[in-house]
Amino acid sequence: VKTMLHRTSQEAERLNHLVNNVLATSRMEKTGFELYPENIDLVQHFNGLIKKYVPFFSQQLEVETDKELFVEIDVLAFELIFQNLLENASKYSDDDSEIGVSLKLEKEQICLRVSDYGIGIPEEEKSKVLSKFYRVGDESTRKSKGTGLGLYLVSNLVEQMKGNLTILDNTPKGTTFQVQLPT
């Protein structure tokens, strides 16, 4: 019974996340995603997000943060960025692997990194994965559910927040998504 309840809870959260992505994408394309920055300790908020999402992933999270990071930021946009990057890392990683997440102030910019040791993204696909509805591989080779909206939404939110999104290879395998946002 516990297993069934856990799976039902996971599926409900996945569907909720999917609906939120569709709604956020639609709103962003029609009227723009209006940002509402607020002053917060982003590290404290980030740690709260990790506690919220950790039960939904089978991978072990390795977390690295500054002690505190007081900034003015749109919390909903930041959460959507982090949630989508974390979900993406989980989808393309083995269940018993690790996902590294870090949040630090580097060169006067907020730097969020999400790293996995999964299948990685071939160089020729890196420019495509941020496109709407694009997914790496084809239907016969994909193991995970998805719509191809998550990274598209991340890319657009980062751009709207006047930041940069970089896709890096992880060592020895996998991918690191690095988001740099102005403070």
Short mmCIF file of C-alpha atoms in Angstrom, two decimals:
data_model
loop_
_atom_site.label_atom_id
_atom_site.label_comp_id
_atom_site.label_asym_id
_atom_site.label_seq_id
_atom_site.Cartn_x
_atom_site.Cartn_y
_atom_site.Cartn_z
CA VAL A 1 0.00 0.00 0.00
CA LYS A 2 2.85 2.42 0.85
CA THR A 3 4.48 1.77 -2.53
CA MET A 4 1.22 2.41 -4.34
CA LEU A 5 0.61 5.63 -2.41
CA HIS A 6 4.17 6.79 -3.10
CA ARG A 7 3.81 6.12 -6.84
CA THR A 8 0.43 7.86 -6.92
CA SER A 9 1.92 10.86 -5.16
CA GLN A 10 4.84 10.93 -7.61
CA GLU A 11 2.51 10.74 -10.60
CA ALA A 12 0.28 13.49 -9.20
CA GLU A 13 3.35 15.71 -8.70
CA ARG A 14 4.56 14.93 -12.24
CA LEU A 15 1.17 15.89 -13.69
CA ASN A 16 1.04 19.04 -11.56
CA HIS A 17 4.50 19.99 -12.81
CA LEU A 18 3.44 19.30 -16.40
CA VAL A 19 0.35 21.51 -16.09
CA ASN A 20 2.44 24.28 -14.50
CA ASN A 21 4.95 24.10 -17.37
CA VAL A 22 2.19 24.24 -20.00
CA LEU A 23 0.52 27.19 -18.28
CA ALA A 24 3.79 29.07 -17.73
CA THR A 25 4.84 28.49 -21.36
CA SER A 26 1.47 29.64 -22.66
CA ARG A 27 1.50 32.75 -20.47
CA MET A 28 5.10 33.54 -21.45
CA GLU A 29 4.32 33.28 -25.16
CA LYS A 30 1.05 35.25 -25.04
CA THR A 31 1.65 38.03 -22.54
CA GLY A 32 5.16 37.50 -21.25
CA PHE A 33 6.09 36.07 -17.89
CA GLU A 34 5.92 39.10 -15.63
CA LEU A 35 8.63 39.00 -13.00
CA TYR A 36 7.93 39.96 -9.38
CA PRO A 37 11.32 40.17 -7.65
CA GLU A 38 11.52 40.07 -3.88
CA ASN A 39 14.39 40.29 -1.41
CA ILE A 40 15.13 36.86 0.04
CA ASP A 41 17.91 34.64 1.27
CA LEU A 42 18.06 32.51 -1.87
CA VAL A 43 20.11 29.77 -0.16
CA GLN A 44 17.43 29.33 2.50
CA HIS A 45 14.74 29.21 -0.20
CA PHE A 46 16.85 26.79 -2.28
CA ASN A 47 17.26 24.43 0.69
CA GLY A 48 13.48 24.50 1.13
CA LEU A 49 13.00 23.57 -2.53
CA ILE A 50 15.41 20.66 -2.14
CA LYS A 51 13.44 19.32 0.84
CA LYS A 52 10.24 19.72 -1.19
CA TYR A 53 11.49 17.86 -4.28
CA VAL A 54 13.88 15.23 -2.87
CA PRO A 55 11.12 12.67 -2.15
CA PHE A 56 10.20 12.59 -5.84
CA PHE A 57 13.62 11.55 -7.13
CA SER A 58 15.38 8.22 -6.76
CA GLN A 59 18.86 9.72 -7.17
CA GLN A 60 20.99 10.99 -4.30
CA LEU A 61 21.38 14.79 -4.30
CA GLU A 62 24.79 16.26 -3.52
CA VAL A 63 24.17 19.86 -2.46
CA GLU A 64 26.72 22.68 -2.28
CA THR A 65 25.75 26.25 -1.38
CA ASP A 66 27.06 29.45 0.08
CA LYS A 67 25.94 30.00 3.69
CA GLU A 68 23.56 32.73 2.63
CA LEU A 69 22.79 34.73 -0.48
CA PHE A 70 20.55 37.76 -0.04
CA VAL A 71 19.31 38.86 -3.46
CA GLU A 72 16.29 40.31 -5.22
CA ILE A 73 14.81 37.63 -7.45
CA ASP A 74 11.49 36.31 -8.74
CA VAL A 75 11.02 33.23 -6.56
CA LEU A 76 8.49 31.52 -8.83
CA ALA A 77 10.72 31.89 -11.90
CA PHE A 78 13.72 30.59 -9.93
CA GLU A 79 11.70 27.62 -8.68
CA LEU A 80 10.52 26.76 -12.21
CA ILE A 81 14.11 26.91 -13.46
CA PHE A 82 15.45 24.73 -10.66
CA GLN A 83 12.57 22.23 -10.74
CA ASN A 84 12.87 21.72 -14.50
CA LEU A 85 16.65 21.30 -14.40
CA LEU A 86 16.40 18.87 -11.50
CA GLU A 87 13.64 16.85 -13.20
CA ASN A 88 15.65 16.77 -16.43
CA ALA A 89 18.74 15.51 -14.60
CA SER A 90 16.69 12.81 -12.90
CA LYS A 91 15.01 11.65 -16.13
CA TYR A 92 18.29 11.07 -17.91
CA SER A 93 20.16 9.47 -14.98
CA ASP A 94 20.17 6.00 -13.50
CA ASP A 95 18.09 5.55 -10.35
CA ASP A 96 21.13 4.81 -8.18
CA SER A 97 23.27 7.71 -9.43
CA GLU A 98 23.96 11.14 -7.99
CA ILE A 99 22.82 14.58 -9.05
CA GLY A 100 24.92 17.54 -8.00
CA VAL A 101 23.25 20.88 -7.32
CA SER A 102 25.01 24.04 -6.30
CA LEU A 103 24.01 27.63 -5.65
CA LYS A 104 26.74 30.20 -5.13
CA LEU A 105 27.63 33.80 -5.73
CA GLU A 106 30.37 33.90 -8.36
CA LYS A 107 31.74 37.11 -9.88
CA GLU A 108 28.75 39.10 -8.60
CA GLN A 109 26.30 36.68 -10.25
CA ILE A 110 23.98 34.04 -8.87
CA CYS A 111 25.31 30.73 -10.20
CA LEU A 112 23.04 27.67 -10.15
CA ARG A 113 24.43 24.36 -11.42
CA VAL A 114 22.63 21.06 -11.84
CA SER A 115 24.90 18.16 -12.83
CA ASP A 116 24.04 14.58 -13.62
CA TYR A 117 26.04 11.49 -14.57
CA GLY A 118 23.46 10.30 -17.08
CA ILE A 119 23.53 9.76 -20.82
CA GLY A 120 24.76 13.26 -21.62
CA ILE A 121 23.80 15.42 -24.58
CA PRO A 122 25.66 14.98 -27.85
CA GLU A 123 27.36 18.19 -29.02
CA GLU A 124 25.14 18.46 -32.12
CA GLU A 125 22.00 18.30 -29.94
CA LYS A 126 22.99 20.95 -27.36
CA SER A 127 21.69 23.82 -29.46
CA LYS A 128 18.41 21.95 -30.08
CA VAL A 129 17.46 20.88 -26.53
CA LEU A 130 16.30 24.39 -25.64
CA SER A 131 13.75 24.39 -28.46
CA LYS A 132 10.06 23.95 -27.72
CA PHE A 133 8.97 20.27 -27.72
CA TYR A 134 12.48 18.99 -28.55
CA ARG A 135 13.66 15.83 -26.80
CA VAL A 136 16.98 14.01 -27.24
CA GLY A 137 16.71 10.68 -29.02
CA ASP A 138 13.59 9.27 -30.63
CA GLU A 139 10.44 7.59 -29.37
CA SER A 140 11.94 4.11 -29.61
CA THR A 141 14.99 4.95 -27.45
CA ARG A 142 13.46 7.26 -24.82
CA LYS A 143 12.93 5.78 -21.40
CA SER A 144 11.39 8.84 -19.74
CA LYS A 145 8.13 10.71 -20.02
CA GLY A 146 8.22 14.33 -21.04
CA THR A 147 6.92 17.03 -23.32
CA GLY A 148 10.05 18.91 -24.35
CA LEU A 149 8.81 22.05 -22.57
CA GLY A 150 11.03 22.06 -19.47
CA LEU A 151 14.32 23.23 -20.97
CA TYR A 152 12.48 25.57 -23.35
CA LEU A 153 10.83 27.20 -20.33
CA VAL A 154 14.15 27.34 -18.45
CA SER A 155 15.87 29.00 -21.40
CA ASN A 156 13.15 31.63 -21.76
CA LEU A 157 12.94 32.40 -18.04
CA VAL A 158 16.73 32.77 -17.79
CA GLU A 159 16.69 35.11 -20.78
CA GLN A 160 13.85 37.16 -19.31
CA MET A 161 15.82 37.43 -16.05
CA LYS A 162 18.76 38.75 -18.12
CA GLY A 163 20.88 35.73 -17.32
CA ASN A 164 22.86 33.09 -19.20
CA LEU A 165 22.25 29.36 -19.58
CA THR A 166 25.18 27.14 -20.52
CA ILE A 167 25.15 23.40 -21.24
CA LEU A 168 28.42 21.71 -20.29
CA ASP A 169 29.68 18.14 -20.42
CA ASN A 170 30.08 16.58 -17.00
CA THR A 171 33.06 14.38 -16.17
CA PRO A 172 33.28 11.40 -16.67
CA LYS A 173 29.79 11.44 -18.25
CA GLY A 174 26.55 13.36 -18.09
CA THR A 175 25.56 16.99 -18.35
CA THR A 176 25.83 20.17 -16.30
CA PHE A 177 23.36 22.99 -16.77
CA GLN A 178 24.75 26.29 -15.49
CA VAL A 179 22.48 29.27 -14.93
CA GLN A 180 24.03 32.66 -14.22
CA LEU A 181 21.70 35.44 -13.08
CA PRO A 182 22.51 39.05 -12.24
CA THR A 183 22.25 40.08 -8.58
#
